[in-house]
Short mmCIF file of C-alpha atoms in Angstrom, two decimals:
data_model
loop_
_atom_site.label_atom_id
_atom_site.label_comp_id
_atom_site.label_asym_id
_atom_site.label_seq_id
_atom_site.Cartn_x
_atom_site.Cartn_y
_atom_site.Cartn_z
CA GLN A 1 1.35 19.38 -0.25
CA ASP A 2 -2.31 19.62 -1.18
CA SER A 3 -1.18 20.62 -4.68
CA PHE A 4 0.12 17.05 -5.16
CA LEU A 5 -3.34 15.62 -4.55
CA ALA A 6 -6.27 15.23 -6.91
CA PRO A 7 -9.23 17.54 -6.18
CA GLY A 8 -11.47 14.48 -5.94
CA PHE A 9 -9.22 12.97 -3.29
CA LEU A 10 -9.29 16.15 -1.22
CA GLU A 11 -13.09 16.15 -1.48
CA ILE A 12 -13.18 12.59 -0.12
CA VAL A 13 -10.93 13.57 2.80
CA ARG A 14 -13.11 16.60 3.56
CA TYR A 15 -16.16 14.36 3.72
CA CYS A 16 -14.44 11.79 5.96
CA THR A 17 -13.34 14.47 8.42
CA SER A 18 -16.76 16.16 8.53
CA PRO A 19 -19.19 15.67 11.43
CA GLY A 20 -21.46 12.70 10.90
CA ALA A 21 -19.40 11.07 8.13
CA HIS A 22 -20.35 7.43 7.65
CA LEU A 23 -19.50 4.48 5.42
CA HIS A 24 -22.50 4.70 3.09
CA GLY A 25 -21.86 8.38 2.51
CA LEU A 26 -18.21 7.68 1.70
CA LEU A 27 -19.09 4.95 -0.77
CA ARG A 28 -20.79 7.55 -2.97
CA TYR A 29 -17.32 8.96 -3.71
CA LEU A 30 -15.62 5.62 -4.44
CA GLU A 31 -15.76 2.92 -7.08
CA SER A 32 -16.37 -0.44 -5.38
CA PHE A 33 -15.51 -3.87 -6.76
CA SER A 34 -17.52 -7.00 -5.95
CA ASP A 35 -17.87 -7.85 -2.28
CA LYS A 36 -14.14 -7.97 -1.60
CA ARG A 37 -13.94 -4.47 -0.09
CA ILE A 38 -11.70 -3.14 -2.85
CA TYR A 39 -12.15 0.53 -3.71
CA ARG A 40 -10.77 2.83 -6.42
CA LEU A 41 -10.31 6.54 -5.80
CA PRO A 42 -8.34 9.45 -7.27
CA VAL A 43 -5.15 10.17 -5.31
CA PHE A 44 -2.56 12.37 -7.07
CA THR A 45 -2.57 14.84 -9.92
CA GLU A 46 -1.08 13.63 -13.21
CA GLU A 47 1.53 16.41 -12.97
CA PHE A 48 2.70 15.13 -9.61
CA CYS A 49 2.87 11.53 -10.86
CA GLN A 50 5.07 12.61 -13.77
CA ALA A 51 7.42 14.62 -11.54
CA PHE A 52 7.54 11.79 -9.00
CA VAL A 53 8.46 9.16 -11.61
CA GLU A 54 11.15 11.44 -13.05
CA GLU A 55 12.69 11.75 -9.59
CA LEU A 56 12.54 7.97 -9.10
CA GLU A 57 14.26 7.45 -12.44
CA ASN A 58 17.00 9.89 -11.45
CA PHE A 59 17.61 7.85 -8.32
CA GLU A 60 17.43 4.54 -10.20
CA GLN A 61 20.05 5.71 -12.72
CA SER A 62 22.41 7.00 -10.04
CA GLU A 63 25.18 4.95 -8.47
CA MET A 64 23.73 5.29 -4.98
CA PRO A 65 23.15 1.98 -3.13
CA LYS A 66 19.61 0.66 -3.44
CA GLY A 67 17.55 -2.01 -1.69
CA ARG A 68 14.90 -4.21 -3.28
CA PRO A 69 11.33 -3.05 -2.61
CA ASN A 70 10.31 -6.47 -1.25
CA THR A 71 11.00 -10.17 -1.67
CA MET A 72 8.94 -10.45 -4.89
CA ASN A 73 9.80 -7.28 -6.84
CA ASN A 74 13.30 -6.87 -8.27
CA TYR A 75 12.89 -3.37 -9.69
CA GLY A 76 11.76 -0.29 -7.80
CA VAL A 77 12.63 2.03 -4.95
CA LEU A 78 12.27 1.96 -1.16
CA LEU A 79 11.00 5.45 -0.36
CA ASN A 80 12.80 5.64 2.97
CA GLU A 81 16.06 5.51 0.98
CA LEU A 82 15.01 8.84 -0.55
CA GLY A 83 14.03 10.38 2.78
CA MET A 84 10.35 10.37 1.81
CA ASP A 85 8.89 8.69 4.89
CA GLU A 86 8.64 11.52 7.43
CA THR A 87 7.96 14.32 4.95
CA PHE A 88 5.70 12.55 2.46
CA ILE A 89 4.27 9.13 3.37
CA THR A 90 3.71 9.71 7.10
CA PRO A 91 1.57 12.85 6.64
CA LEU A 92 -0.21 11.18 3.70
CA ARG A 93 -1.12 8.26 5.97
CA GLU A 94 -1.99 10.28 9.08
CA LYS A 95 -3.78 13.32 7.65
CA TYR A 96 -5.37 12.03 4.46
CA LEU A 97 -5.63 8.24 4.33
CA GLN A 98 -6.54 7.37 7.91
CA PRO A 99 -9.88 9.27 7.90
CA ILE A 100 -10.82 7.15 4.86
CA THR A 101 -9.59 3.81 6.20
CA ALA A 102 -11.29 4.45 9.55
CA LEU A 103 -14.65 4.26 7.76
CA LEU A 104 -13.76 1.51 5.28
CA TYR A 105 -11.85 -0.90 7.52
CA PRO A 106 -12.73 -0.36 11.20
CA ASP A 107 -12.32 -4.10 11.85
CA LEU A 108 -8.71 -3.99 10.61
CA GLY A 109 -7.54 -1.07 12.71
CA GLY A 110 -8.37 1.46 9.99
CA ALA A 111 -8.58 4.24 12.58
CA SER A 112 -5.22 3.32 14.15
CA LEU A 113 -2.81 2.80 11.26
CA ASP A 114 0.32 3.96 13.04
CA SER A 115 3.13 2.70 10.80
CA HIS A 116 3.85 1.80 7.20
CA LYS A 117 6.28 0.46 4.61
CA ALA A 118 6.25 2.42 1.34
CA PHE A 119 7.93 1.54 -1.93
CA VAL A 120 7.57 1.92 -5.67
CA VAL A 121 7.65 -1.08 -8.01
CA LYS A 122 8.47 -1.00 -11.70
CA TYR A 123 7.24 -3.32 -14.45
CA SER A 124 8.71 -3.34 -17.97
CA LEU A 125 9.22 -5.80 -20.81
CA HIS A 126 12.85 -6.58 -20.01
CA GLU A 127 12.49 -6.60 -16.22
CA ASP A 128 9.57 -7.69 -14.00
CA LEU A 129 6.48 -8.31 -16.11
CA ASP A 130 4.00 -9.45 -13.51
CA LEU A 131 3.54 -10.37 -9.85
CA SER A 132 2.44 -13.78 -8.56
CA SER A 133 -0.40 -14.30 -6.10
CA HIS A 134 0.41 -13.12 -2.59
CA TYR A 135 -0.93 -11.15 0.33
CA ASP A 136 0.70 -8.17 2.03
CA ASN A 137 2.33 -7.65 5.40
CA ALA A 138 -0.24 -4.95 6.09
CA GLU A 139 -3.68 -4.36 7.50
CA VAL A 140 -4.60 -2.01 4.63
CA THR A 141 -2.77 -1.45 1.32
CA LEU A 142 -2.84 1.53 -1.01
CA ASN A 143 -1.69 0.82 -4.58
CA VAL A 144 -1.43 3.86 -6.88
CA SER A 145 -0.62 3.71 -10.58
CA LEU A 146 1.93 6.45 -11.30
CA GLY A 147 2.33 5.72 -15.04
CA LYS A 148 3.96 5.63 -17.51
CA ASP A 149 2.33 4.37 -20.72
CA PHE A 150 1.58 0.64 -20.64
CA THR A 151 -0.95 -1.90 -21.87
CA GLU A 152 -2.50 -4.87 -20.07
CA GLY A 153 -1.14 -5.68 -16.61
CA ASN A 154 -4.46 -5.68 -14.76
CA LEU A 155 -4.58 -6.57 -11.09
CA TYR A 156 -6.54 -9.59 -9.88
CA PHE A 157 -7.97 -10.28 -6.43
CA GLY A 158 -9.06 -13.58 -4.91
CA ASP A 159 -10.06 -14.67 -1.42
CA PHE A 160 -9.15 -13.10 1.89
CA SER A 161 -6.15 -15.03 3.23
CA GLN A 162 -7.88 -15.99 6.49
CA ASP A 163 -11.07 -17.14 4.77
CA PRO A 164 -10.12 -19.26 1.72
CA THR A 165 -12.75 -21.16 -0.26
CA PRO A 166 -12.35 -24.51 -2.10
CA VAL A 167 -12.88 -22.78 -5.46
CA PRO A 168 -11.77 -19.14 -5.05
CA THR A 169 -13.40 -16.44 -7.15
CA TYR A 170 -11.27 -13.75 -8.75
CA VAL A 171 -12.05 -10.23 -9.86
CA GLU A 172 -9.83 -8.45 -12.40
CA ILE A 173 -9.35 -4.68 -12.08
CA GLU A 174 -7.74 -2.24 -14.48
CA HIS A 175 -5.13 0.10 -13.04
CA VAL A 176 -5.87 3.73 -13.95
CA GLY A 177 -3.13 6.37 -13.96
CA ALA A 178 -2.97 8.69 -10.91
CA GLN A 179 -5.70 6.64 -9.21
CA GLY A 180 -5.33 4.23 -6.33
CA LEU A 181 -6.82 1.01 -5.08
CA LEU A 182 -7.45 0.49 -1.38
CA HIS A 183 -7.75 -3.11 -0.23
CA ARG A 184 -7.24 -5.30 2.79
CA GLY A 185 -3.63 -6.40 3.10
CA GLY A 186 -4.76 -9.99 3.55
CA GLN A 187 -6.61 -10.04 0.22
CA ILE A 188 -4.82 -12.51 -2.07
CA HIS A 189 -3.87 -10.65 -5.24
CA GLY A 190 -1.37 -10.34 -8.06
CA ALA A 191 -0.59 -8.48 -11.28
CA LEU A 192 -1.02 -9.89 -14.78
CA PRO A 193 1.83 -9.33 -17.29
CA ILE A 194 2.08 -6.00 -19.05
CA ALA A 195 2.10 -6.29 -22.86
CA SER A 196 4.01 -3.10 -23.64
CA GLY A 197 5.48 0.02 -22.09
CA GLU A 198 6.48 0.61 -18.51
CA ARG A 199 4.45 0.89 -15.31
CA TRP A 200 5.37 2.38 -11.93
CA ASN A 201 3.21 1.71 -8.88
CA LEU A 202 3.36 3.30 -5.44
CA ILE A 203 2.58 0.74 -2.73
CA VAL A 204 1.92 1.76 0.88
CA TRP A 205 1.53 -1.05 3.39
CA MET A 206 -0.29 0.50 6.36
CA ARG A 207 -0.11 -1.23 9.72
CA SER A 208 -1.99 -1.06 13.00
CA SER A 209 -0.02 -2.07 16.09
CA ALA A 210 -3.32 -2.57 17.95
CA VAL A 211 -4.11 -5.38 15.51
CA ARG A 212 -0.73 -6.94 14.85
CA ASN A 213 0.43 -6.89 18.46
CA GLN A 214 -2.18 -9.62 18.97
CA LEU A 215 -1.25 -11.81 16.00
CA CYS A 216 1.40 -11.46 13.31
CA PRO A 217 -0.43 -11.38 9.94
CA MET A 218 2.36 -13.29 8.21
CA CYS A 219 3.13 -16.18 10.57
CA ASN A 220 -0.19 -16.17 12.50
CA LYS A 221 1.56 -16.39 15.84
CA LYS A 222 1.64 -14.15 18.87
CA PRO A 223 4.69 -11.99 18.15
CA GLU A 224 7.52 -11.35 20.56
CA LEU A 225 7.61 -7.64 20.03
CA VAL A 226 10.17 -5.03 19.17
CA ALA A 227 9.09 -1.40 19.37
CA ALA A 228 8.72 0.29 15.97
CA GLU A 229 7.17 3.65 15.22
CA GLY A 230 6.17 5.32 11.97
CA PHE A 231 7.77 3.10 9.39
CA GLY A 232 8.74 -0.18 10.99
CA ASP A 233 6.98 -3.54 10.99
CA GLY A 234 4.29 -2.04 13.19
CA PHE A 235 4.91 -3.96 16.42
CA THR A 236 4.91 -1.36 19.21
CA GLU A 237 4.10 -3.10 22.48
CA THR A 238 6.61 -2.23 25.19
CA LEU A 239 8.91 -5.04 26.18
CA GLU A 240 8.88 -6.06 29.86
CA ASP A 241 12.63 -5.74 30.17
CA ASP A 242 14.19 -2.42 29.27
CA MET A 243 17.34 -4.03 27.92
CA PRO A 244 16.62 -7.63 26.88
CA GLU A 245 19.63 -9.77 26.09
CA THR A 246 17.97 -11.39 23.08
CA VAL A 247 14.92 -10.39 21.07
CA ASN A 248 12.88 -12.47 18.65
CA LEU A 249 11.44 -10.51 15.77
CA CYS A 250 8.95 -11.38 13.05
CA SER A 251 10.16 -9.41 10.03
CA LEU A 252 8.64 -11.00 6.93
CA TRP A 253 8.59 -8.00 4.60
#
């Protein structure tokens, strides 16, 4: 619902969907960091973030079965386990985020982000404190700070994974509540330890089959493809055989 979204975010979307919208015009609405194509923007209202985290905590405290968000985070929620893909993340990606990413990341399939993996990660003093350097299985990543109260825990960004340098340069960025960071999935990044409190982050890995059908971003090989739509690994090319006996699948989450 539009009521979930920050007025500033809706203004950005209105600009991006207006006739003649262009990158330099969009950049007036965003906070840019160095030359690494990392951008901060408002996303949700604080009221929505609070209600969202409360719902996530209800699920976390229940006895329902739960999967890990990814191979590096031990605490958090896969949003498809709450039925939030089709009704929440898919329209967020298609209607609101894609007009923005089309201008920011045209070289990474920003106009054709046709699938995603969405999850929430949790950092606290007695659980996960930080996140080691890595890059994402995504063309474009949205990382939104949902709260709660915490200190320290800044994010840091280094080189692009396909263009490393002998002495990489890093930029450190503070995470601001209800605001998001957009960055290239291949940007090497991590999270410094929090010093107090508890932090919840919404992560949306957005994928373009037009890009990843050519080369898997994780293994850098031509993938043998399995069709996936909406919230799979993003490989959508049709197989030659309707019913193949065996299928190889790159599924490095």
